[in-house]
Coordinates of C-alpha atoms and ligand atoms in Angstrom, one line a residue:
M1 CA 159.1 -9.1 32.1
L2 CA 156.8 -5.9 31.4
T3 CA 159.5 -3.1 31.5
R4 CA 158.1 0.6 31.7
R5 CA 159.1 0.8 27.9
K6 CA 156.5 -1.8 27.0
F7 CA 154.0 -0.8 29.1
L8 CA 154.0 2.5 27.6
K9 CA 154.4 1.2 24.0
L10 CA 151.2 -0.6 24.9
C11 CA 149.1 2.1 26.1
V12 CA 149.7 4.4 23.2
Q13 CA 149.2 1.2 20.9
T14 CA 145.9 0.6 22.3
T15 CA 143.2 0.5 19.7
V16 CA 139.5 -0.6 19.1
A17 CA 141.0 -4.2 18.9
A18 CA 141.8 -4.5 22.3
S19 CA 141.2 -2.6 25.6
L20 CA 144.6 -1.7 27.5
S21 CA 143.9 -4.1 30.3
Q22 CA 143.0 -6.8 27.8
L23 CA 146.5 -6.3 26.4
L24 CA 148.2 -5.7 30.0
L25 CA 146.7 -8.2 31.7
P26 CA 149.1 -11.9 31.2
D27 CA 152.1 -9.5 32.0
L28 CA 150.6 -7.7 34.2
A29 CA 149.7 -10.4 36.8
R30 CA 152.9 -12.3 36.3
A31 CA 154.4 -8.5 37.7
L32 CA 152.6 -8.0 40.2
R33 CA 153.0 -11.4 41.8
L34 CA 156.9 -10.5 42.1
L35 CA 155.7 -7.3 43.7
P36 CA 157.2 -7.7 47.5
G37 CA 153.8 -8.0 50.0
G38 CA 152.2 -8.3 46.5
K39 CA 149.1 -6.3 45.0
P40 CA 148.9 -3.0 46.7
A41 CA 145.2 -2.5 48.6
V42 CA 143.1 0.0 47.1
L43 CA 140.6 2.0 48.9
W44 CA 137.9 4.1 46.1
I45 CA 136.0 6.3 48.3
E46 CA 133.0 8.7 46.8
G47 CA 132.6 11.8 46.8
T48 CA 130.2 14.3 45.3
S49 CA 129.4 12.0 42.5
C50 CA 127.4 10.2 40.3
T51 CA 129.0 6.8 40.4
G52 CA 129.7 7.2 36.4
N53 CA 133.3 6.1 37.0
T54 CA 132.8 2.7 38.7
V55 CA 130.4 2.5 36.0
S56 CA 132.7 2.9 33.0
L57 CA 135.1 0.6 34.8
D58 CA 132.4 -2.0 35.2
N59 CA 131.6 -1.5 31.3
S60 CA 135.0 -3.1 30.1
A61 CA 134.3 -6.0 29.1
D62 CA 137.8 -7.7 28.5
P63 CA 139.0 -7.9 31.0
A64 CA 135.8 -8.1 32.9
L65 CA 135.7 -5.9 36.1
R66 CA 136.1 -9.3 38.5
E67 CA 139.3 -10.2 36.6
V68 CA 140.5 -6.2 36.7
L69 CA 139.4 -6.3 40.7
E70 CA 141.1 -9.8 41.4
E71 CA 144.4 -9.5 38.8
I72 CA 145.1 -6.0 39.0
I73 CA 144.3 -4.7 41.8
D74 CA 143.3 -5.6 45.3
L75 CA 139.9 -3.5 46.1
R76 CA 139.2 -3.6 49.7
Y77 CA 137.1 -0.4 49.9
S78 CA 134.2 0.9 47.6
Q79 CA 130.5 2.3 48.7
L80 CA 129.3 0.7 45.6
L81 CA 131.0 -2.8 45.0
M82 CA 131.1 -4.1 48.2
W83 CA 129.1 -6.1 51.0
P84 CA 130.3 -5.0 54.3
Q85 CA 128.8 -2.5 56.0
N86 CA 128.7 -0.1 59.3
N87 CA 131.5 -0.8 61.3
E88 CA 132.6 -3.7 59.6
A89 CA 133.1 -1.7 56.4
V90 CA 134.7 1.2 58.4
Q91 CA 137.2 -1.3 60.0
I92 CA 138.4 -2.1 56.1
L93 CA 139.4 1.7 56.4
Y94 CA 141.3 1.5 59.9
D95 CA 143.4 -1.8 59.2
T96 CA 144.3 -0.7 56.2
R97 CA 145.2 2.7 56.7
E98 CA 147.1 1.4 59.7
K99 CA 148.5 -1.8 58.2
Q100 CA 149.7 -0.9 54.5
R101 CA 150.7 2.8 55.4
D102 CA 152.5 4.5 52.4
N103 CA 151.8 1.3 50.6
F104 CA 147.8 1.8 49.2
I105 CA 146.5 3.5 46.9
L106 CA 143.3 5.9 47.4
V107 CA 141.4 6.2 44.4
V108 CA 138.6 9.0 44.7
E109 CA 135.7 9.7 42.4
G110 CA 133.7 12.9 42.6
G111 CA 134.8 16.2 44.2
I112 CA 135.2 17.3 48.3
P113 CA 131.8 19.0 49.7
L114 CA 133.9 21.0 51.6
G115 CA 130.8 23.3 52.1
M116 CA 128.4 20.9 53.0
P117 CA 130.1 18.4 54.9
E118 CA 126.8 15.9 55.4
A119 CA 126.5 16.4 51.6
V120 CA 128.6 13.0 51.4
I121 CA 128.4 10.4 54.3
I122 CA 130.9 7.4 53.6
G123 CA 130.0 5.3 56.1
A124 CA 128.7 5.1 60.0
N125 CA 131.2 4.2 62.5
D126 CA 128.9 2.8 66.0
G127 CA 126.1 5.2 64.3
L128 CA 128.0 8.5 64.1
P129 CA 128.8 9.4 60.4
L130 CA 131.9 9.5 58.5
Y131 CA 132.3 12.4 56.3
A132 CA 133.6 12.4 53.1
T133 CA 135.3 15.7 53.4
E134 CA 137.4 14.5 56.6
V135 CA 137.5 10.6 55.8
I136 CA 139.9 11.6 52.4
P137 CA 142.1 13.8 54.1
W138 CA 142.8 11.6 56.4
L139 CA 143.3 8.4 54.2
A140 CA 145.0 10.3 51.9
E141 CA 148.1 11.5 54.7
A142 CA 149.0 7.7 54.8
A143 CA 148.7 6.6 51.3
R144 CA 151.3 6.1 49.0
A145 CA 149.9 8.3 46.3
V146 CA 146.1 9.4 45.4
V147 CA 143.9 8.7 42.1
A148 CA 141.6 11.3 41.4
V149 CA 139.2 9.9 38.7
G150 CA 136.4 11.8 37.0
N151 CA 136.2 15.3 36.2
C152 CA 134.1 15.9 39.9
A153 CA 137.3 14.1 41.5
A154 CA 140.1 16.1 39.4
F155 CA 138.6 19.4 39.0
G156 CA 134.9 19.6 40.6
G157 CA 133.0 19.1 37.4
P158 CA 129.6 18.9 37.1
A159 CA 129.6 18.8 41.0
K160 CA 130.9 22.0 41.3
T161 CA 128.6 23.9 38.6
I162 CA 127.5 27.1 39.8
P163 CA 125.8 28.1 42.5
N164 CA 128.0 25.1 44.1
P165 CA 126.0 24.7 46.9
T166 CA 127.8 21.9 48.7
G167 CA 131.3 23.9 47.9
T168 CA 132.6 21.0 46.0
K169 CA 136.4 21.1 45.3
G170 CA 138.5 19.0 43.3
V171 CA 140.6 16.7 45.4
W172 CA 143.9 18.4 44.7
E173 CA 142.5 21.5 45.8
V174 CA 142.0 20.2 48.9
V175 CA 144.8 16.9 49.3
T176 CA 148.3 18.5 49.5
S177 CA 149.9 16.1 52.2
K178 CA 150.3 13.2 49.3
P179 CA 150.6 13.4 45.2
V180 CA 147.2 13.6 43.4
I181 CA 147.1 12.2 40.2
N182 CA 144.0 13.6 37.8
V183 CA 142.2 11.5 35.8
P184 CA 139.5 13.3 34.6
G185 CA 136.6 12.4 31.9
C186 CA 132.9 12.0 32.7
P187 CA 133.4 9.3 32.7
A188 CA 137.0 8.5 32.5
H189 CA 138.1 6.3 30.4
P190 CA 138.6 2.2 32.2
D191 CA 141.7 2.3 30.2
W192 CA 143.2 5.9 32.1
M193 CA 142.4 4.5 35.0
V194 CA 143.9 1.1 35.0
G195 CA 146.4 2.5 33.4
T196 CA 147.4 4.7 35.9
L197 CA 147.0 2.7 38.7
V198 CA 149.6 0.2 37.3
H199 CA 151.9 2.8 36.0
L200 CA 151.5 4.0 39.8
L201 CA 151.8 -0.1 41.0
L202 CA 155.1 -0.7 39.0
Y203 CA 156.4 2.1 38.0
G204 CA 155.8 4.9 40.6
L205 CA 154.2 8.1 39.8
P206 CA 153.2 9.1 36.1
E207 CA 154.5 12.1 34.1
T208 CA 151.9 14.2 34.2
D209 CA 150.8 17.9 32.8
E210 CA 150.5 21.3 34.9
F211 CA 146.9 19.8 35.5
R212 CA 148.5 16.6 36.8
R213 CA 146.6 14.8 34.2
P214 CA 149.3 11.4 33.2
R215 CA 150.8 12.6 29.7
L216 CA 150.4 9.2 28.7
F217 CA 146.4 9.9 27.9
F218 CA 146.2 13.5 28.2
S219 CA 149.0 14.9 26.1
K220 CA 147.1 15.5 22.4
L221 CA 144.3 17.5 21.4
V222 CA 141.2 15.3 20.6
H223 CA 140.9 17.9 17.5
D224 CA 144.4 16.9 16.7
L225 CA 143.0 12.8 16.5
C226 CA 139.9 13.6 15.2
P227 CA 139.0 11.7 11.9
R228 CA 136.4 14.8 11.2
R229 CA 139.6 16.7 10.8
F230 CA 139.5 16.4 7.2
A231 CA 136.2 17.7 7.3
F232 CA 137.5 20.7 9.4
F233 CA 140.4 21.4 6.4
D234 CA 137.5 21.0 4.0
G235 CA 135.3 23.7 5.4
K236 CA 133.0 21.3 5.8
F237 CA 130.7 21.5 9.2
A238 CA 127.7 19.8 10.2
Q239 CA 124.9 22.2 10.5
A240 CA 123.5 19.7 13.6
P241 CA 124.3 17.3 15.9
G242 CA 124.1 13.7 13.8
G243 CA 125.3 15.8 10.8
E244 CA 127.9 14.7 8.6
G245 CA 131.6 16.6 8.6
C246 CA 133.4 18.6 11.5
L247 CA 131.1 19.4 14.8
L248 CA 132.8 22.8 15.5
K249 CA 130.1 24.9 14.7
V250 CA 127.3 22.4 16.9
G251 CA 129.6 23.2 20.2
C252 CA 132.7 20.7 19.4
K253 CA 135.5 21.4 22.1
G254 CA 138.2 18.9 20.8
P255 CA 139.9 21.8 19.7
I256 CA 140.4 23.0 23.5
T257 CA 140.1 19.4 24.7
H258 CA 143.4 17.1 25.6
A259 CA 142.4 13.4 25.6
D260 CA 142.7 10.3 23.5
C261 CA 139.1 9.4 23.0
P262 CA 139.5 9.2 18.9
T263 CA 142.1 6.4 19.0
R264 CA 141.3 4.6 22.3
K265 CA 137.2 4.5 22.2
F266 CA 134.8 3.7 24.9
N267 CA 133.3 0.5 26.0
D268 CA 136.0 -1.6 24.4
G269 CA 136.2 0.1 21.4
V270 CA 132.5 0.1 20.7
N271 CA 132.4 3.8 19.5
W272 CA 132.9 7.5 20.9
C273 CA 131.2 10.7 21.1
I274 CA 132.4 12.7 17.7
N275 CA 131.8 9.4 15.9
A276 CA 128.3 9.0 17.2
G277 CA 128.0 12.2 15.9
N278 CA 127.9 14.2 19.1
P279 CA 130.3 17.4 19.6
C280 CA 133.0 16.9 22.4
I281 CA 131.3 18.1 25.6
G282 CA 135.2 19.0 26.7
C283 CA 134.8 16.5 29.6
A284 CA 138.4 16.2 30.2
A285 CA 138.8 20.0 30.5
P286 CA 140.3 21.0 33.5
D287 CA 137.3 23.7 33.5
F288 CA 134.7 21.5 32.6
P289 CA 131.7 22.1 32.5
D290 CA 131.4 26.0 33.5
G291 CA 134.4 27.6 32.6
G292 CA 134.2 27.2 28.8
T293 CA 133.1 23.9 27.8
A294 CA 129.5 24.9 28.3
P295 CA 126.7 25.4 26.7
F296 CA 127.9 22.3 24.9
F297 CA 126.2 23.2 21.7
A298 CA 127.3 26.9 21.2
R299 CA 130.3 27.1 18.9
L300 CA 134.0 27.9 20.5
G301 CA 134.4 31.6 19.6
D302 CA 137.6 33.1 18.4
V303 CA 138.6 30.1 16.0
H304 CA 140.7 30.6 13.1
L305 CA 138.6 28.3 10.5
P306 CA 140.5 27.3 7.4
A307 CA 141.0 29.1 4.3
G308 CA 140.6 32.4 7.1
I309 CA 137.2 31.7 7.7
R310 CA 136.3 33.2 11.4
S311 CA 133.6 31.7 14.0
T312 CA 131.5 34.2 15.9
A313 CA 132.6 34.3 19.2
V314 CA 131.2 32.3 22.2
S315 CA 132.1 30.7 25.3
V316 CA 136.0 30.2 25.2
T317 CA 137.2 29.1 29.0
K318 CA 139.3 32.0 30.5
A319 CA 142.7 31.0 32.0
V320 CA 142.5 27.3 31.5
G321 CA 141.6 28.1 27.4
A322 CA 144.1 30.3 27.1
A323 CA 146.6 27.7 28.3
T324 CA 144.8 25.0 26.3
A325 CA 144.6 26.7 23.3
L326 CA 148.2 26.9 23.6
G327 CA 148.1 23.5 22.6
I328 CA 146.0 23.6 19.5
G329 CA 147.7 23.7 16.0
G330 CA 149.0 26.5 14.0
H331 CA 146.5 27.2 12.3
L332 CA 144.2 27.4 15.5
A333 CA 146.7 28.7 17.9
A334 CA 147.2 32.0 15.2
G335 CA 143.9 32.8 16.5
F336 CA 144.0 32.6 20.0
A337 CA 147.4 33.9 19.9
R338 CA 146.2 37.4 18.1
R339 CA 143.4 38.3 21.1
R340 CA 143.4 37.9 24.6
L341 CA 141.2 36.0 25.9
G342 CA 138.9 37.6 28.7
K343 CA 138.4 36.9 31.9
N344 CA 134.8 36.4 31.5
R345 CA 133.0 34.0 29.3
L346 CA 131.9 35.9 26.1
A347 CA 128.4 35.6 25.7
P348 CA 126.9 32.5 23.5
V349 CA 126.0 32.9 20.0
S350 CA 122.7 31.6 18.7
A351 CA 122.4 28.4 16.9
P352 CA 124.2 27.8 13.8
Q353 CA 122.6 28.9 10.7
E354 CA 121.6 26.4 7.7
T355 CA 123.6 26.9 4.9
S356 CA 123.3 25.2 1.7
G357 CA 125.7 22.2 0.9
G358 CA 127.2 21.8 4.4
K359 CA 129.7 25.1 3.6
D360 CA 130.4 27.5 5.8
A361 CA 130.5 29.8 3.1
Q362 CA 128.6 32.6 5.5
D363 CA 131.4 33.4 8.1
H364 CA 134.3 34.9 6.3
D365 CA 135.4 38.4 8.3
Ligands
SF4_1 FE1 136.5 16.9 15.1 FE2 135.6 18.3 16.5 FE3 137.8 19.4 15.3 FE4 135.9 18.8 14.3 S1 136.4 20.4 15.7 S2 138.2 18.2 13.4 S3 134.9 17.5 15.3 S4 137.4 17.3 17.3

């Protein structure tokens, strides 16, 4: 029996040794077989996206994507993966909406281009285009729940970057008829997607934070889980991406980004951004990238460094940044609390100065 307690434990305990899907598969297949009506259907609709989240799901090696689709979800519609076309494909949407009302799960990958509906055409019905702007709310109204995967679907993400010619919005800004769960990331981790779907199927809506992200995966700051945190405390900072030490000074947004990447890692535990020497770009943050995580290689401003060292101001997010900053450990939170984060982004600083020995000896106030 896969109890919720056991499921939550597996989610948190997942390590590089095994993906969540791998750990869940045997129990899950049994549990899903016992559900009345079997596995609920899933419709996966693309909005303004690069389809990177589908590719991320495909990067799950054990179980492979085929097993996820066959054992965990009953994926009926995906513009990227399905072979039916035109009327035959669209019929699946109509059938599922009618026959599985309040039982199917709608997954949306990508934002909703409200200002330019013709930017995303889901398919064609008798030669007439079906726009994502119309199809997504129409399906959502009949769905059991809506899951927005990837930062574009959750918060607009890269598709919403200034000047946002398509008028893209996150799904939860448009869909109000049903609960929307945000699973951000650029792309989202396969475990985050599968784990959220499994929770929905077996136990109902997962507990979420104020940005509707499942707390299971997004309750802790990258910074608090980061293995380079020891270097942060020691004041050892990399002077360029790829360097040794904490990556704060080359733009790391770990201190304002909630996600469990450091313990979960990507590509079945092969690696993750910071371990590869690249600063966290904050891709799971609600205002990624325009609102405070870009420029990616400009360092966060107004951040207290250890031993009273202060970083020079740079693009800290506005309201969202203030909210996420509250979750930063005490040594950082104190710095944020003393200063009001401005409504507008602060000017970026120039690239970090080279220092001898990697110590941040020149940044004392
Ligand atoms: Fe890790 Fe970035 Fe925090 Fe440094 S600033 S400890 S690299 S998360």
